[in-house]
Coordinates of C-alpha atoms and ligand atoms in Angstrom, one line a residue:
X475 CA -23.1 -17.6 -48.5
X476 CA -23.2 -21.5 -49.8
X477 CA -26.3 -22.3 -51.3
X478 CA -28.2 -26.1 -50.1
X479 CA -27.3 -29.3 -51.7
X480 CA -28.7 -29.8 -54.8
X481 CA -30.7 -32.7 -55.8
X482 CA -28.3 -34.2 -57.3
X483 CA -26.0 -34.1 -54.9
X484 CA -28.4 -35.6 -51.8
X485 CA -29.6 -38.2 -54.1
X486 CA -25.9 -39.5 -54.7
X487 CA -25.3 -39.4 -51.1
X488 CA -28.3 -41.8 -50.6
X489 CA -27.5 -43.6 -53.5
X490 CA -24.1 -43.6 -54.0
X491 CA -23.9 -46.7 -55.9
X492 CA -27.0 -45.6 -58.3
X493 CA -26.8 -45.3 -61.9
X494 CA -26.6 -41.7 -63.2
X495 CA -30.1 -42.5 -65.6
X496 CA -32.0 -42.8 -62.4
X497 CA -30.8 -39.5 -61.4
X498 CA -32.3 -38.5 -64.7
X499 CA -35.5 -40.2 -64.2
X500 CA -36.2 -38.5 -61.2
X501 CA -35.6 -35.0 -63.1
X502 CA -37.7 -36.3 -66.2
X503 CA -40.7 -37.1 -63.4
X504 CA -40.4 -34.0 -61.3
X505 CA -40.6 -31.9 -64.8
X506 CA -43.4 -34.2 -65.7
X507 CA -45.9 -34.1 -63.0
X508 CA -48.2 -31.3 -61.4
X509 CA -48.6 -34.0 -58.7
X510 CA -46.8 -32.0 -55.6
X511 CA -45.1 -35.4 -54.2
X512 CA -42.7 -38.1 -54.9
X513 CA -45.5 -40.9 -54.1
X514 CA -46.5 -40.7 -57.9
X515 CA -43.1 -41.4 -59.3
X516 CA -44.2 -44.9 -60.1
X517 CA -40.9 -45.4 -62.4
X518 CA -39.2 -45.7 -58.5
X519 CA -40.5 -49.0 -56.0
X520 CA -42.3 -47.5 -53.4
X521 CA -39.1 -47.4 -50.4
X522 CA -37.1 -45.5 -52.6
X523 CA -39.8 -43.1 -53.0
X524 CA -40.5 -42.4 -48.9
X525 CA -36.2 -42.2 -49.0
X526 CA -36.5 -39.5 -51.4
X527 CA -39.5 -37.9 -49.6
X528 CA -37.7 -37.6 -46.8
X529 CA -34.5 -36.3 -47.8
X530 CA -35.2 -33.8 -51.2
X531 CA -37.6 -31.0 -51.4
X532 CA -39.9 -31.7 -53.9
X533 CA -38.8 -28.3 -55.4
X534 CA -36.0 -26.1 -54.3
X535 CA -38.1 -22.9 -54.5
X536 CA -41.3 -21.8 -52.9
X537 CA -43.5 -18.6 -54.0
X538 CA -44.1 -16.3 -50.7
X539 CA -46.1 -14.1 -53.0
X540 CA -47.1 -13.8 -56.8
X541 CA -48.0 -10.1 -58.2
X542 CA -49.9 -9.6 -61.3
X543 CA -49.6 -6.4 -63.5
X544 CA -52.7 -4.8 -64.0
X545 CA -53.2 -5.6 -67.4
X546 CA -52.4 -9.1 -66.9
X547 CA -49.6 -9.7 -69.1
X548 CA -46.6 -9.9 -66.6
X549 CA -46.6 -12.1 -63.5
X550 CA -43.8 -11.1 -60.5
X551 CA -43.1 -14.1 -58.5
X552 CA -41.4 -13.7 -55.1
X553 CA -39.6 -17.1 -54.1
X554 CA -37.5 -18.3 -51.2
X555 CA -34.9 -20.9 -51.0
X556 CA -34.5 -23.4 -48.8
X557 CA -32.0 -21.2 -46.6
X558 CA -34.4 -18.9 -46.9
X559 CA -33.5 -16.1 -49.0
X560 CA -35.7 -14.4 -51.3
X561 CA -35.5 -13.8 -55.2
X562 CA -37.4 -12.9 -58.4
X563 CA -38.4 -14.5 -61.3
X564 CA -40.9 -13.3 -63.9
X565 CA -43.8 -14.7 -66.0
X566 CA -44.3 -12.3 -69.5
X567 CA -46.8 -13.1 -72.0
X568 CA -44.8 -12.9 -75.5
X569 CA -45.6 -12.0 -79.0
X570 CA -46.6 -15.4 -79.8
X571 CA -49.2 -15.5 -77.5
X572 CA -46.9 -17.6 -75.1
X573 CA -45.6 -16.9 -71.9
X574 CA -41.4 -16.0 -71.2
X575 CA -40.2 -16.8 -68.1
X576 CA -37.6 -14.0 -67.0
X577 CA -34.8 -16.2 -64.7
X578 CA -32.9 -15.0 -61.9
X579 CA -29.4 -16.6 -62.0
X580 CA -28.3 -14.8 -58.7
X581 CA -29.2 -13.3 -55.5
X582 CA -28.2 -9.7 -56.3
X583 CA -25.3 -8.7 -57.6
X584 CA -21.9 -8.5 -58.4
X585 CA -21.6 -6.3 -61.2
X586 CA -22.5 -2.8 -59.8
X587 CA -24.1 -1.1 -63.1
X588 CA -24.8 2.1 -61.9
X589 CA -28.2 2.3 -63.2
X590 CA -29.5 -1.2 -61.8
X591 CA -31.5 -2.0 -58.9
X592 CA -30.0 -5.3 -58.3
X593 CA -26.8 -4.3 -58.6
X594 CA -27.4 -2.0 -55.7
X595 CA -27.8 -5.5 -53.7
X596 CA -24.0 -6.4 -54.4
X597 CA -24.2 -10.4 -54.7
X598 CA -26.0 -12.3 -51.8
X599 CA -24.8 -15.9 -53.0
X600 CA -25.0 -17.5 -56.7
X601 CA -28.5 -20.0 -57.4
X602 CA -27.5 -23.7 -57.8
X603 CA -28.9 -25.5 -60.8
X604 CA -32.2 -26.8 -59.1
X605 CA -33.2 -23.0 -58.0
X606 CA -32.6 -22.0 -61.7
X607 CA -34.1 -24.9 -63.4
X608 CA -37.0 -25.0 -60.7
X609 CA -38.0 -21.3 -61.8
X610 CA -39.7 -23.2 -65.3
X611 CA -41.6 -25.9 -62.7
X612 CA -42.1 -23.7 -60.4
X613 CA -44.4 -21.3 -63.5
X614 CA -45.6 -24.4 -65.1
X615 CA -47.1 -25.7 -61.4
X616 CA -48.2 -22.2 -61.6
X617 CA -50.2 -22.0 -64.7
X618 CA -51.8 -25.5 -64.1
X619 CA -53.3 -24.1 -60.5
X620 CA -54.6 -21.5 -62.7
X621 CA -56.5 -23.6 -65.0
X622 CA -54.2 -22.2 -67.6
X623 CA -52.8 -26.0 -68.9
X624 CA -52.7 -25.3 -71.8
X625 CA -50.9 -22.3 -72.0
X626 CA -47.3 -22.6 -73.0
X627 CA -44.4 -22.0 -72.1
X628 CA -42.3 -21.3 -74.8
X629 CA -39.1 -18.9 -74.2
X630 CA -36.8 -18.4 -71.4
X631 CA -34.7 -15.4 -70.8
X632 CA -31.4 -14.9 -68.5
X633 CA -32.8 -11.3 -67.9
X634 CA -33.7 -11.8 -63.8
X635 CA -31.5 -11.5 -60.9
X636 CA -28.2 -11.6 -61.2
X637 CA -24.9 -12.6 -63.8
X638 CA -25.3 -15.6 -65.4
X639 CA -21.6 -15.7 -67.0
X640 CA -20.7 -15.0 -62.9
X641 CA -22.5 -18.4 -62.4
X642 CA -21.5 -20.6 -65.6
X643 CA -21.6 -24.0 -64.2
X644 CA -25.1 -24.0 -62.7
X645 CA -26.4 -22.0 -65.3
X646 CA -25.3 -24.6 -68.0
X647 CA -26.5 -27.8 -65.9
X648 CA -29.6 -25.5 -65.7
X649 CA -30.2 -24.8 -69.4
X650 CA -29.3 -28.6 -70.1
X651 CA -32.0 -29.7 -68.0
X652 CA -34.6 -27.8 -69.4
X653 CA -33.4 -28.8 -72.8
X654 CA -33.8 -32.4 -71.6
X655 CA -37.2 -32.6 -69.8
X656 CA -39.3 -29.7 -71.4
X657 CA -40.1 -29.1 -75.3
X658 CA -38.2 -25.5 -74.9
X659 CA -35.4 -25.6 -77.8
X660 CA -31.9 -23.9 -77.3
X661 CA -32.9 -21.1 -80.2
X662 CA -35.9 -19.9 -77.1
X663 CA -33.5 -19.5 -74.5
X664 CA -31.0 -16.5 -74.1
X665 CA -28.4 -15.7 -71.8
X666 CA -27.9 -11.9 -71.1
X667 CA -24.6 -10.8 -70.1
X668 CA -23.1 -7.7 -68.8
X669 CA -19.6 -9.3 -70.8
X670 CA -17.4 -11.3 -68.1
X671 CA -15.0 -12.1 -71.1
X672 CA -13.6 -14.8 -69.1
X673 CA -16.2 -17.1 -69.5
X674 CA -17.6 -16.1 -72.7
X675 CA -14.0 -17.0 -73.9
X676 CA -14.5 -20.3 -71.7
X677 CA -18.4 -21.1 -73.5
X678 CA -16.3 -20.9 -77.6
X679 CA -13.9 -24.2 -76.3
X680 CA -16.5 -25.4 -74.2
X681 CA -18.2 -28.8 -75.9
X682 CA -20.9 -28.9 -73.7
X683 CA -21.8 -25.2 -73.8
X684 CA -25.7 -25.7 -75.5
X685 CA -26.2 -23.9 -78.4
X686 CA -28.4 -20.7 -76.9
X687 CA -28.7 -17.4 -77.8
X688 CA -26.2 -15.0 -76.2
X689 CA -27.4 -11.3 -75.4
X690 CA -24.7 -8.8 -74.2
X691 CA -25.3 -5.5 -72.3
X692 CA -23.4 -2.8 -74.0
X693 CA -24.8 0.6 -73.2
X694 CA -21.6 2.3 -74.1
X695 CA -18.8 2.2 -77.3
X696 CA -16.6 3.9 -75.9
X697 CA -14.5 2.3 -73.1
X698 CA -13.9 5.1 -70.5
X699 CA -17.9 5.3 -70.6
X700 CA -18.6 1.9 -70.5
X701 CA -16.6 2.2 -67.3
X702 CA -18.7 4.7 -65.8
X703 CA -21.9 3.3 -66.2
X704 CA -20.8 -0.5 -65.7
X705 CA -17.8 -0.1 -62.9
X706 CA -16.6 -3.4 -63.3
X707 CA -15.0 -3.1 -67.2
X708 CA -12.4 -4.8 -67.6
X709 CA -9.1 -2.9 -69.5
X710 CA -10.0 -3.0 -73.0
X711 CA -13.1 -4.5 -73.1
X712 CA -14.9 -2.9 -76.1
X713 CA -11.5 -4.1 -78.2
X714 CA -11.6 -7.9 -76.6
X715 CA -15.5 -8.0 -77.3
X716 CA -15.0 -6.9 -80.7
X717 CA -12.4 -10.1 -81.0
X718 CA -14.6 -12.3 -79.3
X719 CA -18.0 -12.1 -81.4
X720 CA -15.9 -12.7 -84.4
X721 CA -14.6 -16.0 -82.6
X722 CA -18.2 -16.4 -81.7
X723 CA -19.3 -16.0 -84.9
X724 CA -16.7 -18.8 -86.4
X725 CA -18.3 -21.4 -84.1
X726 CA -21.7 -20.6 -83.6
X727 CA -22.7 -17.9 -85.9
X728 CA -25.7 -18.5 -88.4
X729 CA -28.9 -16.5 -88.7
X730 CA -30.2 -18.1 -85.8
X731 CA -26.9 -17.6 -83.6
X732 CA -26.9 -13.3 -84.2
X733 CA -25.2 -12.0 -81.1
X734 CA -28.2 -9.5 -79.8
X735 CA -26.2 -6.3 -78.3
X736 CA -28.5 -4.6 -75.4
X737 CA -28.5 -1.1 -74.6
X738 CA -29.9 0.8 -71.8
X739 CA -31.2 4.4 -72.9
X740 CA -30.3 6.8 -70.0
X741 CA -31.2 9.8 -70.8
X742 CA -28.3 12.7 -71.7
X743 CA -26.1 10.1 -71.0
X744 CA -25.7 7.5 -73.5
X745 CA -28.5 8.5 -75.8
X746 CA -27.8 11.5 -78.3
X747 CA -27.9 11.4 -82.2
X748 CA -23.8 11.4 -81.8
X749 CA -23.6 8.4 -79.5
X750 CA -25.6 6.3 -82.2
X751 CA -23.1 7.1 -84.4
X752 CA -20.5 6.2 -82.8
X753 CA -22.3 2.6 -81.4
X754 CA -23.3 2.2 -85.1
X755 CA -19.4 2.6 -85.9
X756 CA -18.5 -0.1 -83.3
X757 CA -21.3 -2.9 -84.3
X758 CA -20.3 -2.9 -87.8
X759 CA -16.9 -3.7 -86.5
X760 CA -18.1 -6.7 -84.7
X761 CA -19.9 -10.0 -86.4
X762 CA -23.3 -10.6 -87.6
X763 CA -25.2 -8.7 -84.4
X764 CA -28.9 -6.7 -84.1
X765 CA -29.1 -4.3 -80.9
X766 CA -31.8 -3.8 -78.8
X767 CA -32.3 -1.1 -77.1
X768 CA -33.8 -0.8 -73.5
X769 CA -35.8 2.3 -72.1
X770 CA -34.1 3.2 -68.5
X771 CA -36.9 1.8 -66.4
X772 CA -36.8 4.3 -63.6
X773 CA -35.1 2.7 -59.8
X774 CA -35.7 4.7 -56.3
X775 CA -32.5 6.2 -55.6
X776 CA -31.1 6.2 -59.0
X777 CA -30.5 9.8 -60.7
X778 CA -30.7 8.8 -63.8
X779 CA -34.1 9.3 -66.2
X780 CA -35.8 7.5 -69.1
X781 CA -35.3 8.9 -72.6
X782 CA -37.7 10.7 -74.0
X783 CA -39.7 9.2 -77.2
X784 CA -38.1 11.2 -80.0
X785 CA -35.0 10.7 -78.4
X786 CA -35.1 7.0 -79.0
X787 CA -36.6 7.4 -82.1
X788 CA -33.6 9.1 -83.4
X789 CA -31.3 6.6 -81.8
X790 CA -32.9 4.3 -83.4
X791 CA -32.8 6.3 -86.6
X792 CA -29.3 6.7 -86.4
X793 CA -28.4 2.9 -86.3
X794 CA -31.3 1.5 -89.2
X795 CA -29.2 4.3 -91.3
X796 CA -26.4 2.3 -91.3
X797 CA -28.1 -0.7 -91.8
X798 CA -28.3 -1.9 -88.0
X799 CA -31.3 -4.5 -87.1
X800 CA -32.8 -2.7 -84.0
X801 CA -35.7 -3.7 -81.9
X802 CA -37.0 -2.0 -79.0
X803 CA -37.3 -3.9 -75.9
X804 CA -41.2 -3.8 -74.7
X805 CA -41.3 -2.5 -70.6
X806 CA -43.6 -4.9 -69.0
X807 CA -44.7 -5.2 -65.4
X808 CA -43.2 -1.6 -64.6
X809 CA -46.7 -1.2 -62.0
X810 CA -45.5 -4.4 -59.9
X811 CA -41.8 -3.3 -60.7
X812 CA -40.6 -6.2 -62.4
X813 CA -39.6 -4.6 -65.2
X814 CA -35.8 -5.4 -66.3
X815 CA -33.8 -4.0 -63.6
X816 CA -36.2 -3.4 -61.1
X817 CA -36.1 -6.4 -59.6
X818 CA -34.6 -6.5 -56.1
X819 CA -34.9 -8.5 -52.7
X820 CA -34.5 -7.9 -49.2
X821 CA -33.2 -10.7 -47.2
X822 CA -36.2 -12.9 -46.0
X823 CA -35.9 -13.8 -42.4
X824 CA -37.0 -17.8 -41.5
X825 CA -40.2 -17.9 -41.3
X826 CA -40.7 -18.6 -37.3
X827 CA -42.2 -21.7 -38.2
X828 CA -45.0 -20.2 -40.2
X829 CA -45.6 -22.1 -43.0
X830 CA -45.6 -21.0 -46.2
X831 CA -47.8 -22.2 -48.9
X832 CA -46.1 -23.5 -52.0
X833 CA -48.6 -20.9 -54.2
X834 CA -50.8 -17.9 -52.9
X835 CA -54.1 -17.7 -54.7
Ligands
SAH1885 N1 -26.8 -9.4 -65.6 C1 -27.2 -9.6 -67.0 C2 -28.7 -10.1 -67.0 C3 -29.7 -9.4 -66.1 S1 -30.0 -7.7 -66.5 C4 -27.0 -8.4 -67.8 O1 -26.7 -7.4 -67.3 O2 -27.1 -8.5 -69.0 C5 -31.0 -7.8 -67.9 C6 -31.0 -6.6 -68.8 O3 -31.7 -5.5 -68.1 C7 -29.6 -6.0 -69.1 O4 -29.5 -5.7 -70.4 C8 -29.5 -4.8 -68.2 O5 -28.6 -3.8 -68.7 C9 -31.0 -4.3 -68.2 N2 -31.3 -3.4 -67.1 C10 -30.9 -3.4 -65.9 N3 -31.4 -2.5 -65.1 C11 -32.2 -1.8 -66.0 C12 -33.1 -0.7 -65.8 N4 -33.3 -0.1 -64.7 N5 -33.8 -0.3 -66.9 C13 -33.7 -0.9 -68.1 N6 -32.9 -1.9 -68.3 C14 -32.2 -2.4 -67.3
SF4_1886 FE1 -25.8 -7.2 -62.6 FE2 -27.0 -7.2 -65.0 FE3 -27.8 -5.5 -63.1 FE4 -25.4 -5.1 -64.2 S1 -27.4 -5.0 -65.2 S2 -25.8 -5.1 -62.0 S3 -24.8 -7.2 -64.6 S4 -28.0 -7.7 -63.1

């Protein structure tokens, strides 16, 4: 399935003799403005702007439907594309008293972890960089209608639909634009991988790879488990990982460039006193790294169940024993299942000519 045209794209096919800072003008405004329409972009003479009015969505991602948990502090948002296809992206109130956005870098996917409900989609197509980058206007339009301007936006997390390392390109020229046009610095955003070694290698030669945070899903050190739980291992993985973070580590690695190594608790699987051990065995062999573990958030279908409390608490134990950093990921939104790994989308058929409004009350 190819995605649209990007913005990008449909303005230089207008414009193709325009200079690339326009291009970047018309990013700056539309991450600038709560106004809905180009007619306020008064950095373009008035033509140019019924041209672009004409031929670019305004944004490439509208909500058919926002969910609130009951307690307030997580926000589901369904949105559709412009081929009409639906995805997920979150809204989580953080420990700072700011709000998260959760990204979707994918419809569905590719990866298959057993334990995931969007893996049970297999991959639909990849989001181009204006669905992913639109997921921070499309919360920050969002907040505004809510009378909420002056709440902030402060982190983003590659922890929504989909592989971001499966969809490098657009998830770069995402992350880039958000570093450009909003106050968000590279240290608030992290990318959350399953491991596609390929382009992790690609990201330690790459000089325009931004300086984020890298998270990668683990759940098993031992490599013929690893396989079971996440099918798609590649031969060797745990050893290649073990030589990449130290790479890592040589270009990017300070206090503030840790490599965060998440783990999924499923019960009697991957959670006993032993297991720790041996994880704890394996992260000291890697560089400077804290783990965070993840209570199985419970998907229909799935046989798996969540760990009970002592459980993790002796996980835990096991690790801070040998001098492991490990924080428990929070489950948030689990009522309006938009809790990690919950999210999942069935295809959205067009809408008949109904329009849909750009927010629901
Ligand atoms: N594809 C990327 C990012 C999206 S998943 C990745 O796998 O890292 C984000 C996190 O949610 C991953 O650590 C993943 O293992 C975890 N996750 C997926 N399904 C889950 C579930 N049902 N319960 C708890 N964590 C889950
Ligand atoms: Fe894909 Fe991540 Fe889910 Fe695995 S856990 S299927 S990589 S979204």
């Amino acid at each position: 399935m190819k995605p649209p045209l990007s913005r990008s794209e449909r303005f230089f096919a207008l414009f193709p003799e325009a200079k690339p800072y326009r291009m970047k003008q018309l990013e700056e405004a539309l991450f600038h403005t709560s106004e809905s329409n180009f007619g306020n972009i008064t950095t373009f003479p008035k033509e140019l702007r019924e041209i672009l009015a004409a031929h670019i969505p305004w944004i490439s991602v509208q909500c058919e439907k926002a969910i609130e948990s009951a307690n307030k502090d997580t926000i589901k948002a369904i949105l559709r594309t412009e081929d009409h296809v639906r995805f997920e992206s979150v809204l989580m109130a953080n420990k700072r008293g700011q709000w998260t956005i959760c990204v979707s870098s994918q419809i569905g996917c590719a990866m298959g972890c057993t334990f995931c409900a969007t893996g049970a989609m297999g991959l639909k197509r990849s989001l181009h960089e204006d669905e992913i980058a639109d997921q921070y206007r499309f919360w920050r339009m969002y907040l505004d209608q809510h009378e909420r301007h002056n709440e902030r936006i402060s982190n983003v997390v590659f922890m929504g639909m989909g592989e971001p390392m499966g969809n490098y390109d657009n998830v770069k020229a995402a992350i880039h634009r958000w570093l450009t046009h909003t106050d968000i610095g590279p240290t608030r955003i992290t990318v959350s991988t399953v491991g596609v070694l390929m382009n992790l290698e690609r990201l330690l030669t790459d000089k325009d790879w931004p300086p984020v945070r890298i998270a990668i899903s683990l759940h098993s050190a031992d490599q013929k488990k690893r396989e079971e739980i996440v099918p798609t291992t590649t031969p060797d993985f745990l050893n290649n990982l073990v030589a990449w973070s130290h790479k890592y580590a040589a270009i990017h690695g300070n206090r503030r460039h840790h490599i965060t190594y998440e783990y999924t608790l499923l019960s009697g699987v991957n959670d006993t006193p032993e297991i720790a051990e041996e994880l704890a065995q394996y992260i000291k062999k890697t560089s400077f790294a804290k783990v965070n573990v993840i209570p199985w958030n419970p998907v229909k279908g799935k046989v798996f169940s969540t760990s009970a409390t002592d459980r993790i608490e002796k996980f835990k134990a096991v690790l801070r024993a040998h001098g492991i950093d490990v924080t428990q990921r929070r489950t948030m939104g689990e009522d309006i299942a938009a809790a990690c790994g919950q999210l999942i989308t069935e295809s959205a058929e067009p809408p008949n000519g109904r329009r849909i409004p750009l927010m629901l009350p």
